[in-house]
Structure formats: C-alpha cells, structure tokens
Short mmCIF file of C-alpha atoms and ligand atoms in Angstrom, two decimals:
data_model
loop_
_atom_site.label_atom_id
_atom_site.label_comp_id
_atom_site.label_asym_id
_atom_site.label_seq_id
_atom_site.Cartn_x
_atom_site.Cartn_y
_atom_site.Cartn_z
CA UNK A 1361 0.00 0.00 0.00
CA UNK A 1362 1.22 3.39 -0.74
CA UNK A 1363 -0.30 6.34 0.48
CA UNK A 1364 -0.49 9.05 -2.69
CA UNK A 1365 0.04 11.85 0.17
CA UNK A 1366 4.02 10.69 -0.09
CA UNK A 1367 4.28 11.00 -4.23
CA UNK A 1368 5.84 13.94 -5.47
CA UNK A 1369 5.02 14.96 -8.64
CA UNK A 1370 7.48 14.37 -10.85
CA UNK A 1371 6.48 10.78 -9.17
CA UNK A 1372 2.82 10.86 -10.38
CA UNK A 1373 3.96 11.35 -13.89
CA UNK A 1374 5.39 8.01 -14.22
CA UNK A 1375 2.89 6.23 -12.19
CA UNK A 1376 0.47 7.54 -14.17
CA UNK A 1377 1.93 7.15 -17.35
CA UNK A 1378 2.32 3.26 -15.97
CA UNK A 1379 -1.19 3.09 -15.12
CA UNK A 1380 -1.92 3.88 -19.15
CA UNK A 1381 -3.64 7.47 -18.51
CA UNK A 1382 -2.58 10.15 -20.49
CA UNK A 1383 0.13 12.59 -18.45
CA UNK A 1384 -1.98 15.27 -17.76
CA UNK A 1385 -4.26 13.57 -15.32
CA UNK A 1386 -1.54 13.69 -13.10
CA UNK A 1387 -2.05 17.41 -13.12
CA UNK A 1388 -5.72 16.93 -12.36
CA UNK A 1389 -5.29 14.43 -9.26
CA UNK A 1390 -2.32 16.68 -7.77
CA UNK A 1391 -4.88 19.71 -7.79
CA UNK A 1392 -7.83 17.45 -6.57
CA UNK A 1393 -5.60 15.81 -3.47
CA UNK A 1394 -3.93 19.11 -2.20
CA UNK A 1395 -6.84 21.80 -3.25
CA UNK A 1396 -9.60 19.86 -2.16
CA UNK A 1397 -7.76 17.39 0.24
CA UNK A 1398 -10.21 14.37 -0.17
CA UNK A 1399 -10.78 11.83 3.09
CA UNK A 1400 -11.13 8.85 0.74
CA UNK A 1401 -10.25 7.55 -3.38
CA UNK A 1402 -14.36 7.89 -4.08
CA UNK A 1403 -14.42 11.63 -2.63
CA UNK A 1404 -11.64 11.99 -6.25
CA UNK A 1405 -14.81 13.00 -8.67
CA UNK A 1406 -12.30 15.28 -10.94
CA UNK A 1407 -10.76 11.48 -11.41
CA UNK A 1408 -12.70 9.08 -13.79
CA UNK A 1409 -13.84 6.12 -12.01
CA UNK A 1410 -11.38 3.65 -14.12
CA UNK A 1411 -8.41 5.37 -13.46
CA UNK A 1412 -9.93 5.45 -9.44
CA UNK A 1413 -10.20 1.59 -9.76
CA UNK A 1414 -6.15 1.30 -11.29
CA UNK A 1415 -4.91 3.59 -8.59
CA UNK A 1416 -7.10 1.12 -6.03
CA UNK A 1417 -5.36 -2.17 -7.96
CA UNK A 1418 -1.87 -0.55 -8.02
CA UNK A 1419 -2.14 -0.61 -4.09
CA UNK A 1420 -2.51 3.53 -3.74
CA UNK A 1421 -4.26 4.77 -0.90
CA UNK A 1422 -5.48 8.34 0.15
CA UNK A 1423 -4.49 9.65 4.03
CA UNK A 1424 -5.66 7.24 6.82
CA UNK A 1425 -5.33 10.18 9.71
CA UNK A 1426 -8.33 10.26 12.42
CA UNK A 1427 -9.15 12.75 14.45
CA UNK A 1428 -9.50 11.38 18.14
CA UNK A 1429 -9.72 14.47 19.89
CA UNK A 1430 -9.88 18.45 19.30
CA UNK A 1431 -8.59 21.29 22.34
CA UNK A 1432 -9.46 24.58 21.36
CA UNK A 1433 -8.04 27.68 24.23
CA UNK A 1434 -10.28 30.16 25.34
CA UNK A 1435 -9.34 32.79 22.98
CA UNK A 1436 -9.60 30.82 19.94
CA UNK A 1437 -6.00 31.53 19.05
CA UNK A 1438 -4.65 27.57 19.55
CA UNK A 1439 -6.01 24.53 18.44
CA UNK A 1440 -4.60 20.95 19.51
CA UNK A 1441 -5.61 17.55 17.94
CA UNK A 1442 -4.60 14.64 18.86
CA UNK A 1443 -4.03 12.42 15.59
CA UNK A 1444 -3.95 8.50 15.11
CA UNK A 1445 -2.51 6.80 12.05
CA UNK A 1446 -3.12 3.40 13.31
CA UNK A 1447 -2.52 1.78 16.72
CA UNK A 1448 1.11 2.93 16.88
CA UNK A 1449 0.99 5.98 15.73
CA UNK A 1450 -0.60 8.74 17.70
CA UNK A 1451 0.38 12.03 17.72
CA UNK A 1452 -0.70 15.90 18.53
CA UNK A 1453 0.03 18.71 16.57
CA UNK A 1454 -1.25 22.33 16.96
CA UNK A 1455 -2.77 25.19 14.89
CA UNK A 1456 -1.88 28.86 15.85
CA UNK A 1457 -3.74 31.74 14.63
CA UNK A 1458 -2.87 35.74 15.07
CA UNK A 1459 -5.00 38.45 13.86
CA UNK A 1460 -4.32 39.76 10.66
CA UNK A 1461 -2.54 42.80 10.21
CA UNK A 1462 -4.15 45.65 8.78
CA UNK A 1463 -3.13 45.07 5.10
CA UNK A 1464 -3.80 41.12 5.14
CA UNK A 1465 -7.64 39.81 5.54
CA UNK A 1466 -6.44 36.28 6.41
CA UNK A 1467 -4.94 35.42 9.93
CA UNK A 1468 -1.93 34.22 10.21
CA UNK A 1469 -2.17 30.43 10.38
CA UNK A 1470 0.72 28.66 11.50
CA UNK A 1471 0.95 24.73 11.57
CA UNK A 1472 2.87 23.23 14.08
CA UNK A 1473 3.99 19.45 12.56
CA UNK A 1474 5.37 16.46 14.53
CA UNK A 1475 7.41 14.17 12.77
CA UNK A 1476 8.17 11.27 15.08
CA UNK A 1477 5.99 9.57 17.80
CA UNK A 1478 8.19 10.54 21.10
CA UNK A 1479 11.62 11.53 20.40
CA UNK A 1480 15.33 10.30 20.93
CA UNK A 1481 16.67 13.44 22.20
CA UNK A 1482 15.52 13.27 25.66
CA UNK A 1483 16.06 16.89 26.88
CA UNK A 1484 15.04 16.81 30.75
CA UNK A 1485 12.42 19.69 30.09
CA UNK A 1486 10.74 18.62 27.46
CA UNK A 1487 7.45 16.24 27.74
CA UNK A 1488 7.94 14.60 24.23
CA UNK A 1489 11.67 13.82 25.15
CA UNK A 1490 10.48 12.39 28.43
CA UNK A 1491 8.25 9.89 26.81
CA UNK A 1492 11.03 8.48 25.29
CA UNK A 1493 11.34 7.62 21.10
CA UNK A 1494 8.50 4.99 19.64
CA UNK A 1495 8.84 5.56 15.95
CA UNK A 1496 9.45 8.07 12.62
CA UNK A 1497 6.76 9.14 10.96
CA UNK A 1498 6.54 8.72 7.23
CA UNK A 1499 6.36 11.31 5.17
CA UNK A 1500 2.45 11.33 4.19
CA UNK A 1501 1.70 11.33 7.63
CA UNK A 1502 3.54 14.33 8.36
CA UNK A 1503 1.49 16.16 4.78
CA UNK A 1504 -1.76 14.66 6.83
CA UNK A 1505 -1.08 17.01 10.20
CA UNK A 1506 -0.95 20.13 7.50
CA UNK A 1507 -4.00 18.90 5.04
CA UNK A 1508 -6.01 18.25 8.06
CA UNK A 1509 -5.81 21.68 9.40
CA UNK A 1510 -6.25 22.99 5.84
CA UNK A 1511 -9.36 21.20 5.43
CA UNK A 1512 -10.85 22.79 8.77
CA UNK A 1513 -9.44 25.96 7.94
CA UNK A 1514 -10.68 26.22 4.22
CA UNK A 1515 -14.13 25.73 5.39
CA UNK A 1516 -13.43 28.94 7.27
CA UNK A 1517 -12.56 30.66 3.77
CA UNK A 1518 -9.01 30.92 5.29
CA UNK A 1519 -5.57 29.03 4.85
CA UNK A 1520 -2.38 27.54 6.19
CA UNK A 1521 -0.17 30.19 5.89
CA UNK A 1522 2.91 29.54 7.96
CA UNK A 1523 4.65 26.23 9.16
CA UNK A 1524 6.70 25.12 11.97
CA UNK A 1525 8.53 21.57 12.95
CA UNK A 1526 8.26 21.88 16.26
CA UNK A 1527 6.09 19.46 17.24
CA UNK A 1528 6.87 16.02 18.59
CA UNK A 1529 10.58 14.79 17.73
CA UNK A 1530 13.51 16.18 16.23
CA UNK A 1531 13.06 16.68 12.87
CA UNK A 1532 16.77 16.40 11.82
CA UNK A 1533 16.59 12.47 13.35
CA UNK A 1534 14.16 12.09 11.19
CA UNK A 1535 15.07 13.62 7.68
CA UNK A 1536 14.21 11.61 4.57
CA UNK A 1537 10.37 11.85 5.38
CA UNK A 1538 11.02 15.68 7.28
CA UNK A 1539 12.54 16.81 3.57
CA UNK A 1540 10.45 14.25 1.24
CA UNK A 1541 7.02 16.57 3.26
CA UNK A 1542 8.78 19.85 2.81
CA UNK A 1543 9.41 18.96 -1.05
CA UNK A 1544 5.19 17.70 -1.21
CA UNK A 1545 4.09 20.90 1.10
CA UNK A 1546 6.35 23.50 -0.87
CA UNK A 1547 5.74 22.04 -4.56
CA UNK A 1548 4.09 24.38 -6.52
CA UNK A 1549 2.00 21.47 -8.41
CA UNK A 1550 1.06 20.15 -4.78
CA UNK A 1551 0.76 22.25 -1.61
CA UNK A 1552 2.46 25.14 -2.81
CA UNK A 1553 3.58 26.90 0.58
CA UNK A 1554 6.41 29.39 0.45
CA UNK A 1555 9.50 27.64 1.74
CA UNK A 1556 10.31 30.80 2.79
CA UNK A 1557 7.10 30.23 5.48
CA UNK A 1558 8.68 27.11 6.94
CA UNK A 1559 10.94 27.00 10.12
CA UNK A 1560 12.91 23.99 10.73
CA UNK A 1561 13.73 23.80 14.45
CA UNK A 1562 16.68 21.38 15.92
CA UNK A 1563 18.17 20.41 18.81
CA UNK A 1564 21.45 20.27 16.33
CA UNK A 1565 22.26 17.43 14.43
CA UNK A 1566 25.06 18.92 12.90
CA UNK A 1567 26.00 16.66 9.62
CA UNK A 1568 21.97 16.76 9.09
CA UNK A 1569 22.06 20.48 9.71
CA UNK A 1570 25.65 20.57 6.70
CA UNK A 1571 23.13 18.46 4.59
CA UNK A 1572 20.19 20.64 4.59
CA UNK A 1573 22.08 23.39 3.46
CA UNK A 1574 22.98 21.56 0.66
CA UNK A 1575 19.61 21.38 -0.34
CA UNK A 1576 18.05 23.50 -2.75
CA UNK A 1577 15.81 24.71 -0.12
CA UNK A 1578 14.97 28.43 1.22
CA UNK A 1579 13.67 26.89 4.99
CA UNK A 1580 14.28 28.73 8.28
CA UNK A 1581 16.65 27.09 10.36
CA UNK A 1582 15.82 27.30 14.49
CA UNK A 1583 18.60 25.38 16.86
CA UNK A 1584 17.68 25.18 20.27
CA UNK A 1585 20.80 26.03 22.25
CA UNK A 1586 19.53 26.51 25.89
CA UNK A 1587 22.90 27.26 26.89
CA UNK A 1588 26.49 28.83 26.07
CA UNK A 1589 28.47 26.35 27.50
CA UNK A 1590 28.68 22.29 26.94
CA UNK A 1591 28.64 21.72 30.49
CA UNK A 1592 25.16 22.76 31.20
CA UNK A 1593 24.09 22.10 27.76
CA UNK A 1594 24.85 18.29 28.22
CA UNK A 1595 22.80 18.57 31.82
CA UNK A 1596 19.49 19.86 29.63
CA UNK A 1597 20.11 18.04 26.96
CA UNK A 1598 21.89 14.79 27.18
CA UNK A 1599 22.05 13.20 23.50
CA UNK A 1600 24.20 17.07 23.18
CA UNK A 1601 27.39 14.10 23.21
CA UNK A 1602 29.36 14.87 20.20
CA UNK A 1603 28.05 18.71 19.74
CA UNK A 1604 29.78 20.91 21.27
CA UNK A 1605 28.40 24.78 21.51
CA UNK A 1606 31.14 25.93 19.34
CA UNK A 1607 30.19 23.45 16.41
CA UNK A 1608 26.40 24.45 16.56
CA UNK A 1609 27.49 28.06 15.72
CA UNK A 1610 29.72 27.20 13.35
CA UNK A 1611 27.31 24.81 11.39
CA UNK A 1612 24.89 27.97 12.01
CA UNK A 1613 27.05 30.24 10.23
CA UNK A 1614 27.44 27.86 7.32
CA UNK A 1615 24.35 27.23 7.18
CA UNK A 1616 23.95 31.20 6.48
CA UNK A 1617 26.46 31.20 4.07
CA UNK A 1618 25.01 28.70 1.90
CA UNK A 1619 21.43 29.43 2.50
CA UNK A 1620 21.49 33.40 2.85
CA UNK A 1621 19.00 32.68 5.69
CA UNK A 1622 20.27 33.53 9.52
CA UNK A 1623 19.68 31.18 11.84
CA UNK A 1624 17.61 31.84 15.10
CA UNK A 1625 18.83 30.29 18.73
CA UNK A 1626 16.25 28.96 20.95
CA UNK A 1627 16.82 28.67 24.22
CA UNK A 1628 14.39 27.64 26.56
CA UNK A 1629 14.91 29.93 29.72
CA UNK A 1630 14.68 27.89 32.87
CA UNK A 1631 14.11 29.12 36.77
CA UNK A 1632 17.24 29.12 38.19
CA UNK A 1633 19.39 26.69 36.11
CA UNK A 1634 20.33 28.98 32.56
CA UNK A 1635 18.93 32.30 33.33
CA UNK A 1636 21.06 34.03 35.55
CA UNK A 1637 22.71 37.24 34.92
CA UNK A 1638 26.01 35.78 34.62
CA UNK A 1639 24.99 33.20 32.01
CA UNK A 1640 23.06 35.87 29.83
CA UNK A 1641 26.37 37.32 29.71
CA UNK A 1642 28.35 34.40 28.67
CA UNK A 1643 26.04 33.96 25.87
CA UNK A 1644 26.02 37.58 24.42
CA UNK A 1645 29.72 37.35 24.32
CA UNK A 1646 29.61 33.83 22.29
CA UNK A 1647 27.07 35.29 19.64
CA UNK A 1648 28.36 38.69 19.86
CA UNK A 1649 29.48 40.01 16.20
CA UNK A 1650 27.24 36.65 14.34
CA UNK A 1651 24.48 38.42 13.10
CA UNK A 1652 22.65 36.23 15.23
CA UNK A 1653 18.78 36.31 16.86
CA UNK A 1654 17.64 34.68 19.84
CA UNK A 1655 14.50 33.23 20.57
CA UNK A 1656 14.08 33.06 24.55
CA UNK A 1657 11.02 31.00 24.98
CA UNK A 1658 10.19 30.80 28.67
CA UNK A 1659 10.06 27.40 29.80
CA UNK A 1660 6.43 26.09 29.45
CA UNK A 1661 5.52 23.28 32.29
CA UNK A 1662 5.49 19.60 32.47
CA UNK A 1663 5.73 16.95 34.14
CA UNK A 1664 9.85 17.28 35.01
CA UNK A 1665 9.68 19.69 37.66
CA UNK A 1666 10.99 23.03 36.06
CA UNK A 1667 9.51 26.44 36.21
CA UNK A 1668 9.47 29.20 34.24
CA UNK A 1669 11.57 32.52 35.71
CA UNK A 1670 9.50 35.57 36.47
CA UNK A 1671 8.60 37.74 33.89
CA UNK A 1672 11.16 40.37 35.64
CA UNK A 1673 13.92 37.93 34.71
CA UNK A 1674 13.37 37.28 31.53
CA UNK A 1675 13.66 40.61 30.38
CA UNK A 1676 16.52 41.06 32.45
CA UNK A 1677 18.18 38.33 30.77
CA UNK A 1678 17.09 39.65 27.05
CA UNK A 1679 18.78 43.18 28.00
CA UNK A 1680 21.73 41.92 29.12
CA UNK A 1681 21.93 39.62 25.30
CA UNK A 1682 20.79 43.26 23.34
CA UNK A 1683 23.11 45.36 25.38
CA UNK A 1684 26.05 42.62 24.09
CA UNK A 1685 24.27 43.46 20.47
CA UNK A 1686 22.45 40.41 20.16
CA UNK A 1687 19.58 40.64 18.65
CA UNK A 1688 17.33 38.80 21.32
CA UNK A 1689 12.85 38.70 21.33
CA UNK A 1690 10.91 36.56 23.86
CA UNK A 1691 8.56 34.14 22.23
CA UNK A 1692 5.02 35.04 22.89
CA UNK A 1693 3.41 31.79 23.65
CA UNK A 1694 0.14 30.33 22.37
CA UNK A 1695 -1.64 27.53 24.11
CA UNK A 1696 -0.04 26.72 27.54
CA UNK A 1697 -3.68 26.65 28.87
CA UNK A 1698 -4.19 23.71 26.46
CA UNK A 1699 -0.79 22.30 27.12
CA UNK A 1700 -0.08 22.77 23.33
CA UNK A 1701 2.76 24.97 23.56
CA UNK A 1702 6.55 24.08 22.93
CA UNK A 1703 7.61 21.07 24.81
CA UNK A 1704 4.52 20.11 26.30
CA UNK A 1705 3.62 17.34 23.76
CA UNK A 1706 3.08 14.03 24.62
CA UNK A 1707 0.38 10.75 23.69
CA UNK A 1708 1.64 8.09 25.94
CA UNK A 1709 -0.48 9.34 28.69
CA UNK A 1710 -3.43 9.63 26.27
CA UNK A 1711 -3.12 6.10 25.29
CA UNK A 1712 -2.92 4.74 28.78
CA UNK A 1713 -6.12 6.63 29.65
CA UNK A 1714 -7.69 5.49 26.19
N1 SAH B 1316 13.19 18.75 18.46
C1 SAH B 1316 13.22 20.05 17.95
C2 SAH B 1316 11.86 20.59 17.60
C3 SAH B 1316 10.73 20.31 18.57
S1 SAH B 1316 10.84 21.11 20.12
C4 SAH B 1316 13.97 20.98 18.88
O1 SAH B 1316 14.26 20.59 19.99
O2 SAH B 1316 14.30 22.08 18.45
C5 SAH B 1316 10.47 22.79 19.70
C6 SAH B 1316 11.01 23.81 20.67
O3 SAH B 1316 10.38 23.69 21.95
C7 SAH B 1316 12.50 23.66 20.93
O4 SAH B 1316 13.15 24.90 20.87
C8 SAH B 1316 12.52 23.14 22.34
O5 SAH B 1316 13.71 23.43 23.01
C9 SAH B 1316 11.36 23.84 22.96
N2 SAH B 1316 10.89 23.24 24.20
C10 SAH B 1316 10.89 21.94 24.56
N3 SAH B 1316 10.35 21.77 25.79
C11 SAH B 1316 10.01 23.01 26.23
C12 SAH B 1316 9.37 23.51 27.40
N4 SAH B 1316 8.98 22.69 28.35
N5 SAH B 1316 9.18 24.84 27.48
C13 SAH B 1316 9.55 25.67 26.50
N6 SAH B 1316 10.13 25.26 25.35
C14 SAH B 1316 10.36 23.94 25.21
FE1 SF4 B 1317 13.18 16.14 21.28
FE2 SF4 B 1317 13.10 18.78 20.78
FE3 SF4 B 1317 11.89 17.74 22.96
FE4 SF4 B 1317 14.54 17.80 22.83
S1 SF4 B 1317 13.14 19.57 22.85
S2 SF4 B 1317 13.32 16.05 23.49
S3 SF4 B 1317 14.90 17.41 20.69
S4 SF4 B 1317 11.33 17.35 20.84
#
C-alpha cells in the first residue's frame, strides 16, 4: 500500500503514465488531493472512475489520519488535535492563529507538525523527550497534520499560511520523510507553501544540519541552544554528546552562508538553572558580532519539575543579550492553557487513559 500523500510529482507522472492514462491527469489528481484534500479515493470526482479503480489495484491509498480528539483555548487563538494513524501511531500537533494585520484579511495560520511519535533526544524539560522515542513518521503522515488543518481551515474561507517543525521529535533524526514533506508541502504542483514560510527547528544534528544546506531549499533554520556552555548544555540536553556549543554556531554560520537565511537560537529559559545574569552574559559574548537572533522562549511546564523565571527575569536576561548586540525577542506563547505549547507534547499518557 502506498499512500499518494508521499508522491511527489514528478512521481505521479510516471505512475500515471504506468497506469496507461494520459500525463496530464496527473495534473488533475495533484490539484484534486492538495486543493480539495479528499478523506477517501471515491471523494476523487475530478478522477474518472477507471483510473480510481487502477490507482485502487496498483495498491494507492489516500491519508488514513483520524481525528481522536480536538482542544481549542479560550481565545480561539490555539487549536490541539490529537491524531492516530493506526494503533502505533498517535500524535498531537497544533494550529496557531494571530489576527491579521491591517493590510492582510487572512490570519496568520501557523501549523505546528510532529514528525516522530516521542523523540530520541531526551532533553530533561521537554514532555515529548520524556516519553522516550516509539517511531518516525513517514512522510504522508507528516502532509496529513498540514492537510487536516487545511481542510478545517478552508471551510473557514481561510488558509495555512505559515509552518513550523516543532512538534513532537527532532526533525533532523528524522530527515528523509522531514525533507520528502517539505518537497510535497512546498511544490508548486502540490501544496504550494512558500519555503520561505517554513521553520525547521533542531536540537542540532550537525552533519543533518551541513546536509540541509545543501539542499536547494529556502527553509528557516531554528537550533535550540539553551545554553552557552557544553557543560550545562549536556545537563538539559543529554544526546548534546558529540556537539559541542562551538560546532552548533559554526554549522549555524554555514548554514547562512550557503542558504542566505540567519539562523535563530532557541533557548528555553529555565528558573534558576540557565537564566542568571552571569549566564546571559556568557552567551552575548559567544554570539556577539554573528548576526545572530535569539529566541528566549520561557520554559512552558510539564511533568519534570521546572519552572518558568519571572517575567522580571526574563527581560533582564534579554537586555543583558541586546546590550552585548544580540539581537534577542521573547517568544510570545500560544496555548499553555491547552498544554499545546513548545515542549509540552506528549500521547503516551493519552493512550494509557484510552
Ligand atoms: N526537536 C526540535 C523541535 C521540537 S521542540 C527541537 O528541539 O528544536 C520545539 C522547541 O520547543 C525547541 O526549541 C525546544 O527546546 C522547545 N521546548 C521543549 N520543551 C520546552 C518547554 N517545556 N518549554 C519551552 N520550550 C520547550
Ligand atoms: Fe526532542 Fe526537541 Fe523535545 Fe529535545 S526539545 S526532546 S529534541 S522534541
């Protein structure tokens, strides 16, 4: 079985070439599948039936996502679904909506992808990392997460505008299927999103990092840093082995080089382990002079016993990186309430309670 969500289109050509339909139905089921994003082969009208029944024969399928459950927060802003692909592969990923700017009628609509079920990484804050790593997830199902939400939204008369991978697992672990969706998402004959509308965020997997910048893509790059030294790095995040500090800004700056896109440093500011004064400075005088931007996103809460600082201390500790002439902004954070917001992903406890 193949799912038709994971063909690109130079793909569907040749299969439908095979298949003994002329080439330009290829055209026509691309535009039905990611216009119209069908549940099922019979919802394919634009398709004659006969070339439905070959595609059937041939062993092609069409998405196979459920929706189990829907969170929406009070303000409407952030919605959370929980996702199942079969029995082993649930997983929640988030929809995040701003008002639109004056000029723009749409809102902003950003989709915020998993693409693995648990991840390897295990960073001690982080509720995904803490439910350890279960499996990748293919390509198609990662296309799903985004068609699903453009199938709500488009009944709306609005659109998925924006994309992030910062869902469940490190992308970078998981990068044939993370790149095969951003090819299917960004094609012009399928999805169509602007790459320039996609953020890849990593906990730095530095030959993976080397390798997408070698790609003839135009996609943000995010690493999540969390600290300026390898010492407490390797306490928050432990798989940090082989990467040192050093290398992450040098693959950064490559990455720039290659890509014309800067890279943006996460760091998720924790009560009283990297947020002092003294550690702010370390880090402004490590970036100092890189061109670079950090994202501080104050630590959202889980189940590992970490707390956010106060508010007073986080903008202490962005001064001290823009008086070093860092560029530095503090994440404004959607969906805590619904504990959708960075880090506090998980679906082991939802299937023990299902
Ligand atoms: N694995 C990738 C992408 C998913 S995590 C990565 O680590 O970058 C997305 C972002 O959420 C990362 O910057 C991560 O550090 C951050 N994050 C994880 N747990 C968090 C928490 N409890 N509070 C705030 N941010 C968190
Ligand atoms: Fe994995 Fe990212 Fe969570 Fe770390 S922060 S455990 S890399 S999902």
């Amino acid at each position: 079985m193949t799912d038709l969500y994971r063909i690109l289109p130079e793909e569907m050509d040749e299969i439908v070439v095979k298949l003994g339909q002329p080439k330009y139905r290829a055209g026509q089921l691309l535009r039905a599948l990611y216009h119209e994003s069908p549940r099922k082969m019979s919802d394919l009208h634009q398709i004659p039936s006969a070339m439905r029944d070959a595609l059937i024969a041939a062993g092609y399928t069409i998405g196979s996502e459920e929706e189990v459950s829907r969170v929406v927060s009070e303000d409407n802003h952030t919605t959370k679904l929980l996702l199942k692909f079969d029995e082993q592969t649930l997983i929640e990923t988030v929809l995040m909506q701003y008002s639109p700017s004056q000029d723009k009628t749409h809102p902003r609509s950003t989709v915020c992808v998993s693409t693995q079920v648990g991840c390897p990484m295990g960073c001690v804050f982080c509720a995904t990392g803490q439910m350890g790593f279960e499996k990748n997830l293919k390509a198609e199902e990662i296309v799903s997460q985004v068609l699903h939400f453009a199938r709500i939204l488009r009944k709306r008369g609005e659109h998925v505008t924006n994309l992030v991978f910062m869902g469940m697992g490190e992308p970078l672990a998981n990068y044939d299927e993370t790149v095969r969706a951003i090819r299917l998402l960004t094609h012009p004959r399928a999805f169509g999103l602007g790459q320039r509308s996609i953020t890849i965020s990593t906990v730095g997997v530095i030959p993976a990092i080397d390798r997408l910048a070698d790609e003839d893509l135009q996609v943000k790059l995010a690493i999540s840093l969390h600290a300026p030294n390898d010492e407490l790095r390797k306490r928050l995040v432990p798989t940090a082995g082989p990467h040192s500090v050093e290398d992450l800004i040098s693959a950064a700056k490559c990455y720039f080089k290659k890509t014309g896109r800067r890279v943006t440093f996460e760091y998720a500011l924790i009560d009283g382990i990297n947020d002092s004064t003294k550690i702010a400075s370390e880090l402004a005088r490590i970036l100092k002079g890189n061109g670079a931007h950090v994202n501080l996103i104050p630590m959202n809460p889980t189940a590992g016993g970490f707390s956010r600082p106060a508010r007073k201390k986080v903008l202490a500790f962005q001064q001290i990186l823009r008086n070093g002439d860092v560029n530095c902004t503090v994440r404004v954070e959607k969906g805590s309430e619904i504990s959708a917001a960075c880090g506090q992903l998980r679906t082991d406890m939802v299937k023990n309670i299902r």
